[in-house]
Amino acid sequence: MKTTTNPRVSKRQFISRVATRSGLPVRVVNKVYESLRGELRGAVSRGETVVLTSFGRFYRQDHKGHKVRFGKSEVDDYVVLKFSASSSFNRRLGGDKNEISPETYGMIEDADEFENVIEDRELQAAS
């Protein structure tokens, strides 16, 4: 495993890349980005889990406050946004489709379909 520092992509660079890939104007992509971010924040703030099939899920994790070890102050209860990437997304991080044998790729597609069914059942149970 490499331990090199990966370069960061700024919001502006990310939006520019999405605009180029999609063929949409940067202003449109920026508006969609801001809308997605706002909706995600709102849904998670309400305690909802946002599941983006074949990408991952966003959810809130509540933390209890605690006393600071070396001091007399306390940390109040707080909430953290968590993200859990789907297994299909994680598998695709390591390489592209051409590097995988057809048999293995078929098994991955089957696993992805199974994962989608499970996520749909979890969403229905939560509703």
CSV table of C-alpha atoms in Angstrom, one decimal:
chain,number,residue,atom,x,y,z
A,1,MET,CA,0.0,0.0,0.0
A,2,LYS,CA,1.3,3.4,-0.9
A,3,THR,CA,1.7,6.1,1.8
A,4,THR,CA,2.0,9.1,-0.5
A,5,THR,CA,-0.1,12.1,0.0
A,6,ASN,CA,-2.9,12.4,-2.6
A,7,PRO,CA,-3.5,15.8,-4.2
A,8,ARG,CA,-6.8,17.5,-3.1
A,9,VAL,CA,-9.5,18.5,-5.6
A,10,SER,CA,-11.1,21.8,-4.7
A,11,LYS,CA,-14.8,22.5,-5.1
A,12,ARG,CA,-14.2,24.6,-8.1
A,13,GLN,CA,-12.0,21.9,-9.8
A,14,PHE,CA,-14.6,19.2,-9.0
A,15,ILE,CA,-17.5,21.3,-10.4
A,16,SER,CA,-15.4,22.1,-13.5
A,17,ARG,CA,-14.6,18.4,-14.1
A,18,VAL,CA,-18.3,17.4,-13.7
A,19,ALA,CA,-19.3,20.1,-16.1
A,20,THR,CA,-16.8,18.9,-18.6
A,21,ARG,CA,-17.8,15.2,-18.2
A,22,SER,CA,-21.5,16.0,-18.4
A,23,GLY,CA,-21.4,18.7,-21.1
A,24,LEU,CA,-23.4,21.0,-18.8
A,25,PRO,CA,-22.5,24.6,-18.1
A,26,VAL,CA,-20.5,25.2,-14.9
A,27,ARG,CA,-23.3,27.4,-13.5
A,28,VAL,CA,-25.8,24.6,-13.8
A,29,VAL,CA,-23.5,22.0,-12.3
A,30,ASN,CA,-22.8,24.5,-9.4
A,31,LYS,CA,-26.5,24.9,-8.8
A,32,VAL,CA,-27.1,21.2,-8.8
A,33,TYR,CA,-24.1,20.7,-6.4
A,34,GLU,CA,-25.4,23.3,-4.0
A,35,SER,CA,-28.9,21.8,-4.2
A,36,LEU,CA,-27.6,18.3,-3.5
A,37,ARG,CA,-25.5,19.4,-0.6
A,38,GLY,CA,-28.5,21.3,0.9
A,39,GLU,CA,-30.9,18.4,0.5
A,40,LEU,CA,-28.3,16.0,1.9
A,41,ARG,CA,-27.7,18.2,5.0
A,42,GLY,CA,-31.5,18.7,5.5
A,43,ALA,CA,-32.3,15.0,5.2
A,44,VAL,CA,-29.5,13.9,7.5
A,45,SER,CA,-30.4,16.6,10.0
A,46,ARG,CA,-33.9,15.2,10.2
A,47,GLY,CA,-32.4,11.8,11.1
A,48,GLU,CA,-33.0,10.3,7.6
A,49,THR,CA,-30.4,8.0,6.0
A,50,VAL,CA,-29.7,9.0,2.4
A,51,VAL,CA,-28.9,5.9,0.3
A,52,LEU,CA,-27.4,6.5,-3.2
A,53,THR,CA,-27.4,3.1,-4.8
A,54,SER,CA,-24.0,1.9,-6.0
A,55,PHE,CA,-22.4,4.9,-4.3
A,56,GLY,CA,-23.1,4.7,-0.5
A,57,ARG,CA,-25.1,6.0,2.3
A,58,PHE,CA,-25.0,9.2,4.4
A,59,TYR,CA,-26.3,9.2,8.0
A,60,ARG,CA,-26.0,11.0,11.2
A,61,GLN,CA,-24.2,9.6,14.3
A,62,ASP,CA,-25.0,11.1,17.7
A,63,HIS,CA,-22.2,11.5,20.2
A,64,LYS,CA,-22.5,12.1,23.9
A,65,GLY,CA,-20.8,15.0,25.5
A,66,HIS,CA,-17.9,14.3,27.8
A,67,LYS,CA,-15.6,16.0,30.2
A,68,VAL,CA,-12.3,17.3,28.8
A,69,ARG,CA,-9.5,15.2,30.3
A,70,PHE,CA,-7.2,18.1,31.3
A,71,GLY,CA,-9.6,20.8,32.1
A,72,LYS,CA,-12.8,21.8,33.8
A,73,SER,CA,-14.8,22.3,30.7
A,74,GLU,CA,-17.2,19.9,29.0
A,75,VAL,CA,-17.9,19.0,25.4
A,76,ASP,CA,-21.7,19.2,24.7
A,77,ASP,CA,-23.5,16.4,22.8
A,78,TYR,CA,-22.8,16.7,19.1
A,79,VAL,CA,-23.7,15.1,15.8
A,80,VAL,CA,-21.4,13.8,13.0
A,81,LEU,CA,-22.2,13.2,9.4
A,82,LYS,CA,-21.0,9.7,8.4
A,83,PHE,CA,-20.6,8.2,5.0
A,84,SER,CA,-20.3,4.5,4.2
A,85,ALA,CA,-19.3,3.7,0.6
A,86,SER,CA,-21.1,0.8,-1.0
A,87,SER,CA,-19.1,-2.3,-1.7
A,88,SER,CA,-19.6,-1.9,-5.4
A,89,PHE,CA,-18.1,1.6,-5.3
A,90,ASN,CA,-15.2,0.4,-3.2
A,91,ARG,CA,-14.4,-2.4,-5.7
A,92,ARG,CA,-14.3,0.1,-8.5
A,93,LEU,CA,-11.8,2.3,-6.8
A,94,GLY,CA,-8.9,0.0,-7.5
A,95,GLY,CA,-9.0,-0.2,-11.2
A,96,ASP,CA,-11.2,0.0,-14.3
A,97,LYS,CA,-13.6,-2.5,-15.9
A,98,ASN,CA,-11.0,-3.7,-18.4
A,99,GLU,CA,-8.7,-5.0,-15.7
A,100,ILE,CA,-11.4,-7.5,-14.4
A,101,SER,CA,-12.1,-10.8,-16.0
A,102,PRO,CA,-15.6,-11.2,-17.5
A,103,GLU,CA,-16.4,-13.9,-14.9
A,104,THR,CA,-15.4,-11.8,-12.0
A,105,TYR,CA,-17.2,-8.8,-13.4
A,106,GLY,CA,-20.4,-10.8,-13.7
A,107,MET,CA,-20.1,-11.8,-10.1
A,108,ILE,CA,-19.6,-8.2,-9.1
A,109,GLU,CA,-22.8,-7.2,-11.1
A,110,ASP,CA,-24.7,-10.0,-9.3
A,111,ALA,CA,-23.4,-8.7,-5.9
A,112,ASP,CA,-24.4,-5.2,-6.8
A,113,GLU,CA,-27.9,-6.2,-7.7
A,114,PHE,CA,-28.1,-8.1,-4.3
A,115,GLU,CA,-26.8,-5.0,-2.5
A,116,ASN,CA,-29.5,-2.9,-4.2
A,117,VAL,CA,-32.3,-5.2,-3.1
A,118,ILE,CA,-31.0,-5.2,0.5
A,119,GLU,CA,-30.8,-1.3,0.5
A,120,ASP,CA,-34.3,-1.1,-0.9
A,121,ARG,CA,-35.6,-3.4,1.9
A,122,GLU,CA,-33.8,-1.3,4.5
A,123,LEU,CA,-35.4,1.8,3.1
A,124,GLN,CA,-38.9,0.2,3.1
A,125,ALA,CA,-38.4,-1.0,6.7
A,126,ALA,CA,-37.3,2.5,7.8
A,127,SER,CA,-40.4,4.1,6.2
